PDB file of C-alpha atoms in Angstrom:
ATOM      1  CA  SER A 205       7.703 -17.395  22.884  1.00  0.00           C
ATOM      2  CA  GLU A 206       4.648 -17.192  20.637  1.00  0.00           C
ATOM      3  CA  SER A 207       1.890 -19.824  20.948  1.00  0.00           C
ATOM      4  CA  PRO A 208       1.524 -22.241  17.947  1.00  0.00           C
ATOM      5  CA  ILE A 209      -2.108 -21.251  17.618  1.00  0.00           C
ATOM      6  CA  LEU A 210      -1.188 -17.516  17.593  1.00  0.00           C
ATOM      7  CA  SER A 211       1.645 -18.210  14.932  1.00  0.00           C
ATOM      8  CA  SER A 212      -0.822 -20.095  12.790  1.00  0.00           C
ATOM      9  CA  ALA A 213      -3.389 -17.263  12.995  1.00  0.00           C
ATOM     10  CA  VAL A 214      -0.797 -14.673  11.957  1.00  0.00           C
ATOM     11  CA  ARG A 215       0.223 -16.693   9.035  1.00  0.00           C
ATOM     12  CA  ARG A 216      -3.087 -17.471   7.792  1.00  0.00           C
ATOM     13  CA  MET A 217      -4.078 -13.740   8.152  1.00  0.00           C
ATOM     14  CA  ARG A 218      -0.921 -12.579   6.228  1.00  0.00           C
ATOM     15  CA  ASP A 219      -1.564 -15.399   3.666  1.00  0.00           C
ATOM     16  CA  ALA A 220      -5.318 -14.402   3.178  1.00  0.00           C
ATOM     17  CA  TYR A 221      -4.433 -10.611   2.503  1.00  0.00           C
ATOM     18  CA  THR A 222      -1.304 -11.108   0.453  1.00  0.00           C
ATOM     19  CA  LYS A 223      -3.215 -13.746  -1.661  1.00  0.00           C
ATOM     20  CA  SER A 224      -6.219 -11.323  -2.155  1.00  0.00           C
ATOM     21  CA  LEU A 225      -3.787  -8.468  -3.263  1.00  0.00           C
ATOM     22  CA  TYR A 226      -0.979 -10.091  -5.113  1.00  0.00           C
ATOM     23  CA  GLN A 227      -2.794 -13.339  -6.578  1.00  0.00           C
ATOM     24  CA  ASP A 228      -6.378 -12.404  -7.019  1.00  0.00           C
ATOM     25  CA  ALA A 229      -6.026  -8.622  -7.500  1.00  0.00           C
ATOM     26  CA  PHE A 230      -8.261  -7.516  -5.111  1.00  0.00           C
ATOM     27  CA  PHE A 231      -7.291  -4.443  -2.956  1.00  0.00           C
ATOM     28  CA  HIS A 232      -8.979  -4.297   0.438  1.00  0.00           C
ATOM     29  CA  SER A 233      -8.452  -0.822   2.086  1.00  0.00           C
ATOM     30  CA  ASP A 234      -9.399  -1.872   5.609  1.00  0.00           C
ATOM     31  CA  CYS A 235      -7.532  -5.176   6.300  1.00  0.00           C
ATOM     32  CA  HIS A 236      -7.232  -6.075   9.910  1.00  0.00           C
ATOM     33  CA  GLY A 237      -8.140  -9.117  11.840  1.00  0.00           C
ATOM     34  CA  GLY A 238     -11.445  -7.971  12.690  1.00  0.00           C
ATOM     35  CA  ASN A 239     -12.305  -8.374   8.852  1.00  0.00           C
ATOM     36  CA  LEU A 240     -11.519 -12.019   8.749  1.00  0.00           C
ATOM     37  CA  LEU A 241     -13.607 -15.060   9.430  1.00  0.00           C
ATOM     38  CA  SER A 242     -12.408 -18.396  10.125  1.00  0.00           C
ATOM     39  CA  THR A 243     -14.223 -20.937   7.971  1.00  0.00           C
ATOM     40  CA  PRO A 244     -15.335 -23.785  10.363  1.00  0.00           C
ATOM     41  CA  GLY A 245     -14.811 -27.434   9.210  1.00  0.00           C
ATOM     42  CA  ASP A 246     -12.487 -26.067   6.232  1.00  0.00           C
ATOM     43  CA  PRO A 247      -9.645 -28.722   6.250  1.00  0.00           C
ATOM     44  CA  ARG A 248      -7.433 -26.155   4.337  1.00  0.00           C
ATOM     45  CA  GLY A 249      -7.859 -23.627   7.387  1.00  0.00           C
ATOM     46  CA  GLU A 250      -8.675 -20.847   5.012  1.00  0.00           C
ATOM     47  CA  LEU A 251     -10.264 -17.368   5.995  1.00  0.00           C
ATOM     48  CA  CYS A 252     -13.016 -15.346   4.690  1.00  0.00           C
ATOM     49  CA  ILE A 253     -12.409 -11.801   4.092  1.00  0.00           C
ATOM     50  CA  LEU A 254     -15.125  -9.479   5.321  1.00  0.00           C
ATOM     51  CA  ASP A 255     -16.176  -6.032   4.803  1.00  0.00           C
ATOM     52  CA  CYS A 256     -15.621  -5.743   1.108  1.00  0.00           C
ATOM     53  CA  GLY A 257     -17.133  -2.301   0.669  1.00  0.00           C
ATOM     54  CA  LEU A 258     -13.737  -0.957   0.594  1.00  0.00           C
ATOM     55  CA  MET A 259     -12.370  -3.584  -1.712  1.00  0.00           C
ATOM     56  CA  VAL A 260     -11.763  -2.962  -5.437  1.00  0.00           C
ATOM     57  CA  GLU A 261     -10.574  -5.218  -8.214  1.00  0.00           C
ATOM     58  CA  ILE A 262      -7.404  -4.091  -9.657  1.00  0.00           C
ATOM     59  CA  THR A 263      -5.515  -5.130 -12.931  1.00  0.00           C
ATOM     60  CA  ASP A 264      -3.011  -7.553 -12.740  1.00  0.00           C
ATOM     61  CA  ALA A 265      -0.310  -4.945 -13.729  1.00  0.00           C
ATOM     62  CA  ASP A 266      -1.350  -2.953 -10.639  1.00  0.00           C
ATOM     63  CA  ALA A 267      -1.156  -5.951  -8.559  1.00  0.00           C
ATOM     64  CA  ASP A 268       2.447  -6.613  -9.625  1.00  0.00           C
ATOM     65  CA  ALA A 269       3.378  -2.813  -9.278  1.00  0.00           C
ATOM     66  CA  LEU A 270       2.026  -3.041  -5.787  1.00  0.00           C
ATOM     67  CA  LEU A 271       4.192  -6.149  -4.942  1.00  0.00           C
ATOM     68  CA  ARG A 272       7.041  -4.455  -6.448  1.00  0.00           C
ATOM     69  CA  LEU A 273       6.563  -1.258  -4.274  1.00  0.00           C
ATOM     70  CA  THR A 274       6.019  -3.401  -1.194  1.00  0.00           C
ATOM     71  CA  LEU A 275       9.343  -4.961  -1.704  1.00  0.00           C
ATOM     72  CA  HIS A 276      11.082  -1.755  -2.546  1.00  0.00           C
ATOM     73  CA  LEU A 277       9.652  -0.063   0.452  1.00  0.00           C
ATOM     74  CA  ALA A 278      11.017  -3.213   2.634  1.00  0.00           C
ATOM     75  CA  GLN A 279      14.442  -2.585   0.970  1.00  0.00           C
ATOM     76  CA  ARG A 280      14.293   1.351   1.435  1.00  0.00           C
ATOM     77  CA  ASP A 281      15.063   1.628  -2.128  1.00  0.00           C
ATOM     78  CA  PHE A 282      13.367   5.027  -2.656  1.00  0.00           C
ATOM     79  CA  ALA A 283      14.413   5.529  -6.291  1.00  0.00           C
ATOM     80  CA  LYS A 284      12.591   2.348  -7.068  1.00  0.00           C
ATOM     81  CA  VAL A 285       9.730   3.352  -4.927  1.00  0.00           C
ATOM     82  CA  VAL A 286       9.180   6.444  -7.056  1.00  0.00           C
ATOM     83  CA  ASP A 287       9.368   4.374 -10.163  1.00  0.00           C
ATOM     84  CA  ASP A 288       6.716   2.037  -8.739  1.00  0.00           C
ATOM     85  CA  LEU A 289       4.526   5.166  -7.748  1.00  0.00           C
ATOM     86  CA  ALA A 290       4.870   6.239 -11.376  1.00  0.00           C
ATOM     87  CA  ALA A 291       3.763   2.900 -12.648  1.00  0.00           C
ATOM     88  CA  LEU A 292       0.728   2.862 -10.582  1.00  0.00           C
ATOM     89  CA  GLY A 293      -0.392   6.389 -11.954  1.00  0.00           C
ATOM     90  CA  PHE A 294       0.551   8.754  -8.910  1.00  0.00           C
ATOM     91  CA  PHE A 295       2.245  11.090 -11.382  1.00  0.00           C
ATOM     92  CA  LEU A 296      -0.042  12.963 -13.967  1.00  0.00           C
ATOM     93  CA  GLU A 297       3.119  13.074 -16.227  1.00  0.00           C
ATOM     94  CA  GLU A 298       6.531  11.621 -16.555  1.00  0.00           C
ATOM     95  CA  LEU A 299       9.062  12.977 -14.239  1.00  0.00           C
ATOM     96  CA  ASP A 300      12.266  14.813 -15.666  1.00  0.00           C
ATOM     97  CA  PRO A 301      15.427  13.823 -13.943  1.00  0.00           C
ATOM     98  CA  PRO A 302      15.491  16.830 -11.550  1.00  0.00           C
ATOM     99  CA  THR A 303      11.945  16.211 -10.360  1.00  0.00           C
ATOM    100  CA  ALA A 304      12.390  12.620 -10.098  1.00  0.00           C
ATOM    101  CA  ALA A 305      15.292  13.366  -7.679  1.00  0.00           C
ATOM    102  CA  THR A 306      13.101  15.525  -5.810  1.00  0.00           C
ATOM    103  CA  ALA A 307      10.531  13.078  -5.617  1.00  0.00           C
ATOM    104  CA  ARG A 308      13.105  10.418  -4.295  1.00  0.00           C
ATOM    105  CA  ARG A 309      14.313  12.841  -1.533  1.00  0.00           C
ATOM    106  CA  ILE A 310      10.768  13.453  -0.547  1.00  0.00           C
ATOM    107  CA  ALA A 311       9.829   9.908  -0.464  1.00  0.00           C
ATOM    108  CA  ARG A 312      12.740   9.034   1.689  1.00  0.00           C
ATOM    109  CA  ALA A 313      12.065  12.039   4.051  1.00  0.00           C
ATOM    110  CA  VAL A 314       8.365  11.373   4.307  1.00  0.00           C
ATOM    111  CA  ILE A 315       8.106   7.424   4.192  1.00  0.00           C
ATOM    112  CA  ALA A 316      11.274   6.229   5.856  1.00  0.00           C
ATOM    113  CA  PRO A 317      10.285   7.490   9.312  1.00  0.00           C
ATOM    114  CA  TYR A 318       6.997   5.600   9.332  1.00  0.00           C
ATOM    115  CA  LEU A 319       8.891   2.310   8.028  1.00  0.00           C
ATOM    116  CA  GLU A 320      11.313   2.721  10.827  1.00  0.00           C
ATOM    117  CA  VAL A 321       8.607   2.711  13.591  1.00  0.00           C
ATOM    118  CA  GLY A 322       7.405  -0.482  12.493  1.00  0.00           C
ATOM    119  CA  GLY A 323       3.807  -1.865  12.680  1.00  0.00           C
ATOM    120  CA  GLY A 324       1.282  -2.804  15.490  1.00  0.00           C
ATOM    121  CA  ALA A 325      -0.592  -1.038  17.934  1.00  0.00           C
ATOM    122  CA  ALA A 326       2.333   0.449  19.676  1.00  0.00           C
ATOM    123  CA  ALA A 327       4.016   1.847  16.482  1.00  0.00           C
ATOM    124  CA  ALA A 328       0.539   3.256  15.470  1.00  0.00           C
ATOM    125  CA  SER A 329       0.605   5.484  18.518  1.00  0.00           C
ATOM    126  CA  GLN A 330       3.768   7.141  17.115  1.00  0.00           C
ATOM    127  CA  TYR A 331       2.063   8.047  13.858  1.00  0.00           C
ATOM    128  CA  SER A 332       0.495  11.414  13.275  1.00  0.00           C
ATOM    129  CA  VAL A 333      -2.076  11.265  10.551  1.00  0.00           C
ATOM    130  CA  SER A 334      -2.268  15.046  10.494  1.00  0.00           C
ATOM    131  CA  GLU A 335       1.501  15.519  10.159  1.00  0.00           C
ATOM    132  CA  LEU A 336       1.538  12.717   7.327  1.00  0.00           C
ATOM    133  CA  VAL A 337      -1.105  14.448   5.473  1.00  0.00           C
ATOM    134  CA  THR A 338       0.685  17.902   6.001  1.00  0.00           C
ATOM    135  CA  GLU A 339       3.933  16.247   4.629  1.00  0.00           C
ATOM    136  CA  LEU A 340       2.159  14.720   1.647  1.00  0.00           C
ATOM    137  CA  VAL A 341       0.415  18.046   0.875  1.00  0.00           C
ATOM    138  CA  ASP A 342       3.689  19.777   1.001  1.00  0.00           C
ATOM    139  CA  ALA A 343       5.427  16.991  -1.355  1.00  0.00           C
ATOM    140  CA  ALA A 344       2.494  17.511  -3.746  1.00  0.00           C
ATOM    141  CA  ASN A 345       3.355  21.250  -3.838  1.00  0.00           C
ATOM    142  CA  GLU A 346       6.926  20.595  -4.361  1.00  0.00           C
ATOM    143  CA  VAL A 347       6.717  17.847  -7.051  1.00  0.00           C
ATOM    144  CA  ALA A 348       4.340  18.903  -9.921  1.00  0.00           C
ATOM    145  CA  GLY A 349       1.999  16.263 -11.202  1.00  0.00           C
ATOM    146  CA  ILE A 350       1.367  14.167  -7.974  1.00  0.00           C
ATOM    147  CA  ALA A 351      -2.035  13.033  -7.787  1.00  0.00           C
ATOM    148  CA  ALA A 352      -4.011   9.878  -6.634  1.00  0.00           C
ATOM    149  CA  PRO A 353      -3.969   7.243  -9.212  1.00  0.00           C
ATOM    150  CA  HIS A 354      -6.160   7.656 -12.303  1.00  0.00           C
ATOM    151  CA  THR A 355      -7.624  11.165 -11.210  1.00  0.00           C
ATOM    152  CA  GLU A 356      -7.373  12.434 -14.583  1.00  0.00           C
ATOM    153  CA  ARG A 357     -10.239  10.203 -15.505  1.00  0.00           C
ATOM    154  CA  ARG A 358     -12.348  11.629 -12.436  1.00  0.00           C
ATOM    155  CA  ARG A 359     -12.375  15.204 -13.053  1.00  0.00           C
ATOM    156  CA  GLY A 360     -15.679  16.965 -12.545  1.00  0.00           C
ATOM    157  CA  PRO A 361     -18.521  16.226 -10.130  1.00  0.00           C
ATOM    158  CA  LEU A 362     -19.281  12.648  -8.942  1.00  0.00           C
ATOM    159  CA  ASN A 363     -22.665  11.614  -9.433  1.00  0.00           C
TER     160      ASN A 363
END
């Protein structure tokens, strides 16, 4: 059985990152236990999030869309996952019904295996980043208009 101290630490870590993302609308792209600091003497038992160099403020609409995406991923509802990705700007244009169907099929084929493996260090050893990148590139070639969110605003050289 898990110790009460470990259970409390896991709950506090989860709460810190989910509050940051879904309530405060800050996206931290390097969230792990090493980037959290317990605040000594804080009667609320809050954590301080560190290494904010990979953290950006997002709109409330994007925070809500990310929450919906998270819930739809947990439910394995890939039709809604594609809708959520569209709301987040992952497609440069609106998808027609046949392309949306292709996007749902690809989302299920690419994402579902990673969800089934689960999380944690043992699961991470089963992931292949190069295979995932290859699958995503293949998906981008199959579904026209896939792009990182808001790339249409970033065309041209970065200065």
